[in-house]
Coordinates of C-alpha atoms in Angstrom, one line a residue:
X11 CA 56.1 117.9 93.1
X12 CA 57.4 117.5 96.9
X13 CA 58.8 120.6 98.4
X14 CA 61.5 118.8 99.9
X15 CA 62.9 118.0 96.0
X16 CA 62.9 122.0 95.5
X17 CA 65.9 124.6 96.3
X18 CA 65.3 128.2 96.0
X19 CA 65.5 129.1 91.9
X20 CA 68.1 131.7 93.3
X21 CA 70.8 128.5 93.2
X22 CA 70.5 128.3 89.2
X23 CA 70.4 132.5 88.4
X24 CA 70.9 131.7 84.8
X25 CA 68.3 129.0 84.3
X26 CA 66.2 129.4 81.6
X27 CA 64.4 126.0 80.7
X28 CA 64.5 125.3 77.1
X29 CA 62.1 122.5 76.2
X30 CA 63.4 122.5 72.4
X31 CA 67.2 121.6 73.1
X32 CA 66.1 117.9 74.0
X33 CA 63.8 117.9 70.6
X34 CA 67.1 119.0 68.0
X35 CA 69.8 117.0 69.8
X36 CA 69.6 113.0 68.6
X37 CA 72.4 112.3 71.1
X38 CA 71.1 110.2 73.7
X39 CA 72.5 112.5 77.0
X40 CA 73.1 110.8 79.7
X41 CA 74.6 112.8 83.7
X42 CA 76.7 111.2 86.2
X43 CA 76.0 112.7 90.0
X44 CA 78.6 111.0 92.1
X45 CA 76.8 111.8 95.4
X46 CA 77.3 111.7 99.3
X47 CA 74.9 113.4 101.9
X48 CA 73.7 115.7 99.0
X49 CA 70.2 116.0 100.0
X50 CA 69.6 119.3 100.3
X51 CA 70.9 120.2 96.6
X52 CA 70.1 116.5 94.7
X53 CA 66.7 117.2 94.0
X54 CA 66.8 120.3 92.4
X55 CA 69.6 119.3 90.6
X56 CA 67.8 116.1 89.1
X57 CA 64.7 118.2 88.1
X58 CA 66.8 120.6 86.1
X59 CA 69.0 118.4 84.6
X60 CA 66.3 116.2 83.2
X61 CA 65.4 119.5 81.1
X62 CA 68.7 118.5 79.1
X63 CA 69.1 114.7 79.3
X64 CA 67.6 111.7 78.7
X65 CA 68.9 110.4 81.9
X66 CA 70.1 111.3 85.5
X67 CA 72.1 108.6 87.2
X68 CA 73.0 109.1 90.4
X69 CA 75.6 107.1 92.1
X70 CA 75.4 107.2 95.9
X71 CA 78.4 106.8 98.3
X72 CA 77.1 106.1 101.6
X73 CA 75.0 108.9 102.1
X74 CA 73.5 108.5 105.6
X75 CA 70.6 111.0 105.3
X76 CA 67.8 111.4 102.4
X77 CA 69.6 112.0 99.4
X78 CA 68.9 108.3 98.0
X79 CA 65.1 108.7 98.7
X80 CA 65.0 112.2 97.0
X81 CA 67.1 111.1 94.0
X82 CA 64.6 108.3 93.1
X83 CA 61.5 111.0 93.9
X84 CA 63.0 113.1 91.8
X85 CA 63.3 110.7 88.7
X86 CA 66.9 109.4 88.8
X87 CA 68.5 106.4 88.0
X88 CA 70.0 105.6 91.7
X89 CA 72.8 103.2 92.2
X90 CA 74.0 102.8 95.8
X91 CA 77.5 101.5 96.2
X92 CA 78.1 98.7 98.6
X93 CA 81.1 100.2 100.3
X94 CA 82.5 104.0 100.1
X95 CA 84.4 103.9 97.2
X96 CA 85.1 107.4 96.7
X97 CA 84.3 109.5 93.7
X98 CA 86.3 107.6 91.6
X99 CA 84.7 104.4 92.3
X100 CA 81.2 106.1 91.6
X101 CA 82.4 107.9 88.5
X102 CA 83.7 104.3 87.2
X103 CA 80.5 102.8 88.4
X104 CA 78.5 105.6 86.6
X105 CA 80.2 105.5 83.5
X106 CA 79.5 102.0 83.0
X107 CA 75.8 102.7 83.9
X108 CA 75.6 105.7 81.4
X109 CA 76.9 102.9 78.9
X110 CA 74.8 100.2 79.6
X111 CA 71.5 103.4 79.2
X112 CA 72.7 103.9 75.6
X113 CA 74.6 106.9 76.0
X114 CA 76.2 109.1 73.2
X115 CA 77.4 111.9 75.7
X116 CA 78.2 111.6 79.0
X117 CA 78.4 114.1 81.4
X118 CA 79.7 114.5 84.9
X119 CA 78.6 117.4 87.5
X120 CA 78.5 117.7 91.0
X121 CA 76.1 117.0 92.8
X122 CA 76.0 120.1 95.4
X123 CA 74.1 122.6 93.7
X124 CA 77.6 124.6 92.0
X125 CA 76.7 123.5 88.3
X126 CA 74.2 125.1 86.3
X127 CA 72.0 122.8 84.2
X128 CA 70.8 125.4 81.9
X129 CA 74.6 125.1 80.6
X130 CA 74.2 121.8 79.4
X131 CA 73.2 122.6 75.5
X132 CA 76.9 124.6 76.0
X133 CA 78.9 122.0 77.3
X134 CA 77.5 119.0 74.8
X135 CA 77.5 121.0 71.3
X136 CA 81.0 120.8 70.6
X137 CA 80.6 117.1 70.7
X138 CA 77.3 117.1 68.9
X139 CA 78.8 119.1 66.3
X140 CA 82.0 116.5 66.0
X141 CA 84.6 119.2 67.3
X142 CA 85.6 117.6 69.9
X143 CA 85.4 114.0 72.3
X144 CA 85.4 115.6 75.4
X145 CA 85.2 119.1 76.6
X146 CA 85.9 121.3 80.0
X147 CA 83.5 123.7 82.0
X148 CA 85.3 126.6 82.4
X149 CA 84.8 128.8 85.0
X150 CA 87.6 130.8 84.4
X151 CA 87.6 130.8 80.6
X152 CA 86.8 134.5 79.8
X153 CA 86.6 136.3 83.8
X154 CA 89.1 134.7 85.8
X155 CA 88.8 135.0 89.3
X156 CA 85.4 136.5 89.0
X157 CA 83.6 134.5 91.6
X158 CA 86.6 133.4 93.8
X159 CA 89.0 135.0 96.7
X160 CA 92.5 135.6 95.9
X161 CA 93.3 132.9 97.7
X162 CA 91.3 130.1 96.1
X163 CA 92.0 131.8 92.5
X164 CA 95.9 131.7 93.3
X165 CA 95.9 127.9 94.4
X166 CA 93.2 127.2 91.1
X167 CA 96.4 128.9 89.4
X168 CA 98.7 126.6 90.5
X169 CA 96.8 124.0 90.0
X170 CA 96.7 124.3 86.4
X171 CA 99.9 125.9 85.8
X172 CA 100.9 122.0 86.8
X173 CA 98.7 120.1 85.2
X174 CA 98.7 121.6 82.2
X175 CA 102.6 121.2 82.1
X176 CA 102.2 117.6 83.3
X177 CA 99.7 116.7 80.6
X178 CA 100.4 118.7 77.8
X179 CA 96.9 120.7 77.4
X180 CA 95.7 124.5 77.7
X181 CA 93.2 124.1 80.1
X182 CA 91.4 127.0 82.6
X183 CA 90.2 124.8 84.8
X184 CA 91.8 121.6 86.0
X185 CA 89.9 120.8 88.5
X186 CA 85.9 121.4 87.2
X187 CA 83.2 118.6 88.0
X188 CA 81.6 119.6 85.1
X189 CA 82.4 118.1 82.0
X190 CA 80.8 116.6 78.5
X191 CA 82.7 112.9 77.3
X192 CA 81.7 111.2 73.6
X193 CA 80.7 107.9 74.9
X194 CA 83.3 106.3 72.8
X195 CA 86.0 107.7 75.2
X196 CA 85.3 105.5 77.7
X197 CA 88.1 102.8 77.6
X198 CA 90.8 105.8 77.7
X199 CA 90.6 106.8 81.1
X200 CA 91.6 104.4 84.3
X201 CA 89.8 105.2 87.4
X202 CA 92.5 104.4 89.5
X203 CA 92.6 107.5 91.8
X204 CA 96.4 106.6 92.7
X205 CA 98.3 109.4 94.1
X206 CA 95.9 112.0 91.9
X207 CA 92.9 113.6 91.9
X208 CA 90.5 112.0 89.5
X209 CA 89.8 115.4 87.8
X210 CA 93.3 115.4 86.6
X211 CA 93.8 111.7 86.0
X212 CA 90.9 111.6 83.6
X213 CA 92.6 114.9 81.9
X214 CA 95.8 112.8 81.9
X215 CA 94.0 110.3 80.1
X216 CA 92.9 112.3 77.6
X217 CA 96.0 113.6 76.7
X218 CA 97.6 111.0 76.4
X219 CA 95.0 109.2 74.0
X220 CA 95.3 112.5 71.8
X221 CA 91.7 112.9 71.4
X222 CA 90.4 116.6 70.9
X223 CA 89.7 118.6 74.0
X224 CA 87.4 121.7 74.1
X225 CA 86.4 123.8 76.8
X226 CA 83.4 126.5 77.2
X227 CA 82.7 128.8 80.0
X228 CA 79.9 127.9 82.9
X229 CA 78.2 129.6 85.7
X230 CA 78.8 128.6 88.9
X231 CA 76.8 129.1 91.9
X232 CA 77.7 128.9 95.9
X233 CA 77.2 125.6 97.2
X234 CA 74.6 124.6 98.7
X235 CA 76.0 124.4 102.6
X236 CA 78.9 125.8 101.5
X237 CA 81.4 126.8 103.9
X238 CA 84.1 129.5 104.1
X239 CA 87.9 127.5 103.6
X240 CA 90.2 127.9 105.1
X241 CA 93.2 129.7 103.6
X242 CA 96.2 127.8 104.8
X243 CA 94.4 124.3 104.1
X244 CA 93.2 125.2 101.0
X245 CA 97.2 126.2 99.8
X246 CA 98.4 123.0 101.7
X247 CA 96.0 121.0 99.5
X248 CA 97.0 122.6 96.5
X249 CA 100.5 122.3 96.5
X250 CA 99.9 118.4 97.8
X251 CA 97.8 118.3 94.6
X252 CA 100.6 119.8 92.7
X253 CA 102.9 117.7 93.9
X254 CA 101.5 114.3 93.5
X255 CA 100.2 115.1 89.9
X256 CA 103.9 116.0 89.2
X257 CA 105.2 113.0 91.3
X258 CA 102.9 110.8 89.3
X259 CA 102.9 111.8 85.5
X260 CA 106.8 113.5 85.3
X261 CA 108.5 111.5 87.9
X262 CA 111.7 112.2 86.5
X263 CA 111.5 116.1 87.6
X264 CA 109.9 115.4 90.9
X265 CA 113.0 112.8 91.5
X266 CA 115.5 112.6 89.4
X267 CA 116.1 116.2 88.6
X268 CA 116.7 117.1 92.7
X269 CA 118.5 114.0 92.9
X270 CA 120.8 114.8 90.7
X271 CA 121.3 118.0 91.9
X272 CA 121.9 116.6 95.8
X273 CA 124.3 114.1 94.5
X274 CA 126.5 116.8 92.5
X275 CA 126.5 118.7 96.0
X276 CA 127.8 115.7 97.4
X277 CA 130.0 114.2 95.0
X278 CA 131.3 118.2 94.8
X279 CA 131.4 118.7 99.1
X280 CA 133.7 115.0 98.8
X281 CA 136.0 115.7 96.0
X282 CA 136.8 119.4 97.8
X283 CA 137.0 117.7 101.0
X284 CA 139.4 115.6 99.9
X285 CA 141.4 117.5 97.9
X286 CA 141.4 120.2 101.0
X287 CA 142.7 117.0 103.0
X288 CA 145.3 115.8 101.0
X289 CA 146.9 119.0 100.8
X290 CA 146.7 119.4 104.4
X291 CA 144.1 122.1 104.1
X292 CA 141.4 120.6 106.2
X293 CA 141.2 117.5 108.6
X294 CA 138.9 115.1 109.1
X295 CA 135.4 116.2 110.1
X296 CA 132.3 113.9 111.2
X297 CA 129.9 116.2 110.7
X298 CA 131.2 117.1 107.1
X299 CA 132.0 113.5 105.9
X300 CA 128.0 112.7 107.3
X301 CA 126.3 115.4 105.1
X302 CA 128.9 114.6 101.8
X303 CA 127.9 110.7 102.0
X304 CA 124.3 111.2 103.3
X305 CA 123.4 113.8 100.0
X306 CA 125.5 111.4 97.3
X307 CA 123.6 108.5 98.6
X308 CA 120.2 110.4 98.9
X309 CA 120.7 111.9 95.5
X310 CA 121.8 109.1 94.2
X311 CA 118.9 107.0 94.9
X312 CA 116.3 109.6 94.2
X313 CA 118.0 109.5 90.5
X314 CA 117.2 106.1 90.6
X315 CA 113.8 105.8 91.8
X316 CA 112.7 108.3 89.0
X317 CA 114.6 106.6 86.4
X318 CA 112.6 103.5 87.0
X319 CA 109.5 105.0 88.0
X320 CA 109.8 106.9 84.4
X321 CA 110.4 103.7 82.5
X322 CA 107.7 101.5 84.7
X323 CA 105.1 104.5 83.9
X324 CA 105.6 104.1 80.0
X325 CA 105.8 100.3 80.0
X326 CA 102.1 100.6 81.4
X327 CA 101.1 103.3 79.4
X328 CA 102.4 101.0 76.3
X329 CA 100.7 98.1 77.7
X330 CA 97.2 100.2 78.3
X331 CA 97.4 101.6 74.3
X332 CA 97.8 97.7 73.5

């Protein structure tokens, strides 16, 4: 085999190939590498994985160097979108694929050398031994924080602080690439992408179809061209992430509750103001009238909007179960 398909075995410390796993498993196993200028990692990663499944599909995203040539080198079933459609667009694309391939279990990693395929056996048996639909790769689940900064670890922590409390689930990690789906689940989940990440709509999904969740710990290795993030950013995009998974699954907290709380500061700042006034107490003040109308209104309206965004969210939710 080509050099150029090989990385250093020091990316996959944990790799121990086990020819027997593909032998006792019946389940036809099927991974999903949504990929994008990957070339450097996709080979290796291709090799490996076909240790553990009957099939490697690689969805490409408009990768302008090798990574499509390698991926069909390497053995992979290569689909190239036809415009950038994001990860979500290659996940939907690849789950149809996996479908189409005869798949049991699918499984999604990513593509840039992190995920360990020796964990594979780990992340499919609770599915092959009926225990669960879909599970999580943890890399937090017994050692948190082992392999991160403080930094990274705190914003994973808020992370899924929230979308655990959004979607009702006890998960480590919210936001792993790395995860094992019965084929069967694949109607539940949306690949929309709108206003959250698809890690946590797809955990979304699955909590809200009630189908059993498991999650075992993985390895996880540098990336390959990995580079050193910046703190600031990194918590920016967190609390963004926070914030639009809480905006889009509990709109009624991220609106209505500080809504209602402006509008009481209003409606309390107008009946004081007037009461002051009428007793000759206070006169009347621009400024003051401005801020009393401006936070009933605001409040008011942000009550609104998460009222109706809270109603229009389980009318489609109803409609989807239907």
């Amino acid at each position: 085999m080509s050099n150029e398909l090989l990385m250093s075995s020091a990316e996959y410390p944990a790799h121990q190939e086990n020819k027997r796993f593909r032998g006792a498993s019946s389940q036809n196993i099927t991974v999903i590498l949504p990929a994008c200028n990957n070339e450097v990692s996709i080979g290796s990663l291709i090799l490996l994985t076909r240790l553990y499944a009957d099939n490697v599909i690689v969805v490409d995203d408009g990768s302008t160097d090798r990574t499509v040539e390698i991926a069909r080198k390497a053995g992979a079933h290569v689909i190239v979108n036809e415009a950038c459609k994001g990860k979500v667009g290659s996940l939907r694309t690849g789950f149809t694929a996996a479908a189409d391939l005869g798949a049991d279990i699918i499984i999604t990693m990513d593509p840039d050398g992190q995920h360990n395929p020796a964990d594979i056996p780990r992340i499919v048996a609770p599915i092959i031994k009926g225990d669960a639909e879909m599970v999580n790769g943890s890399r937090y689940l017994n050692y948190p924080g082992k392999n991160s900064s403080v930094y990274s670890r705190t914003g994973q922590t808020m992370q899924d602080i929230s979308a655990n409390m959004n979607f009702n689930l006890k998960i480590t990690d919210t936001q792993s690439g790395f995860r094992a789906y019965a084929a069967s689940t694949k109607s539940i989940f949306r690949f929309s992408g709108k206003k959250t990440a698809i890690e946590n709509e797809m955990l979304a999904d699955a909590g809200r179809s009630g189908i059993r969740i498991a999650e075992v710990e993985i390895g996880a290795c540098t990336s390959v061209g990995a580079s050193i993030r910046d703190p600031v950013k990194y918590t920016l995009g967190a609390l963004r992430t926070m914030a639009e998974d809480i905006e889009a699954n509990k709109p009624l907290y991220f609106y209505s509750v500080p809504g209602f709380a402006l509008a009481t500061c209003g409606f309390f700042m107008g009946f004081k103001f007037m009461a002051d006034y009428f007793f000759g107490i206070a006169s009347l003040n621009f400024g003051h009238t401005f801020l009393m109308v401006f936070l009933a209104l605001a409040g008011a309206y942000m009550t609104l909007r998460g009222i109706i965004a809270h109603s229009m969210a389980g009318a489609v939710r109803q409609t989807d179960s239907t």
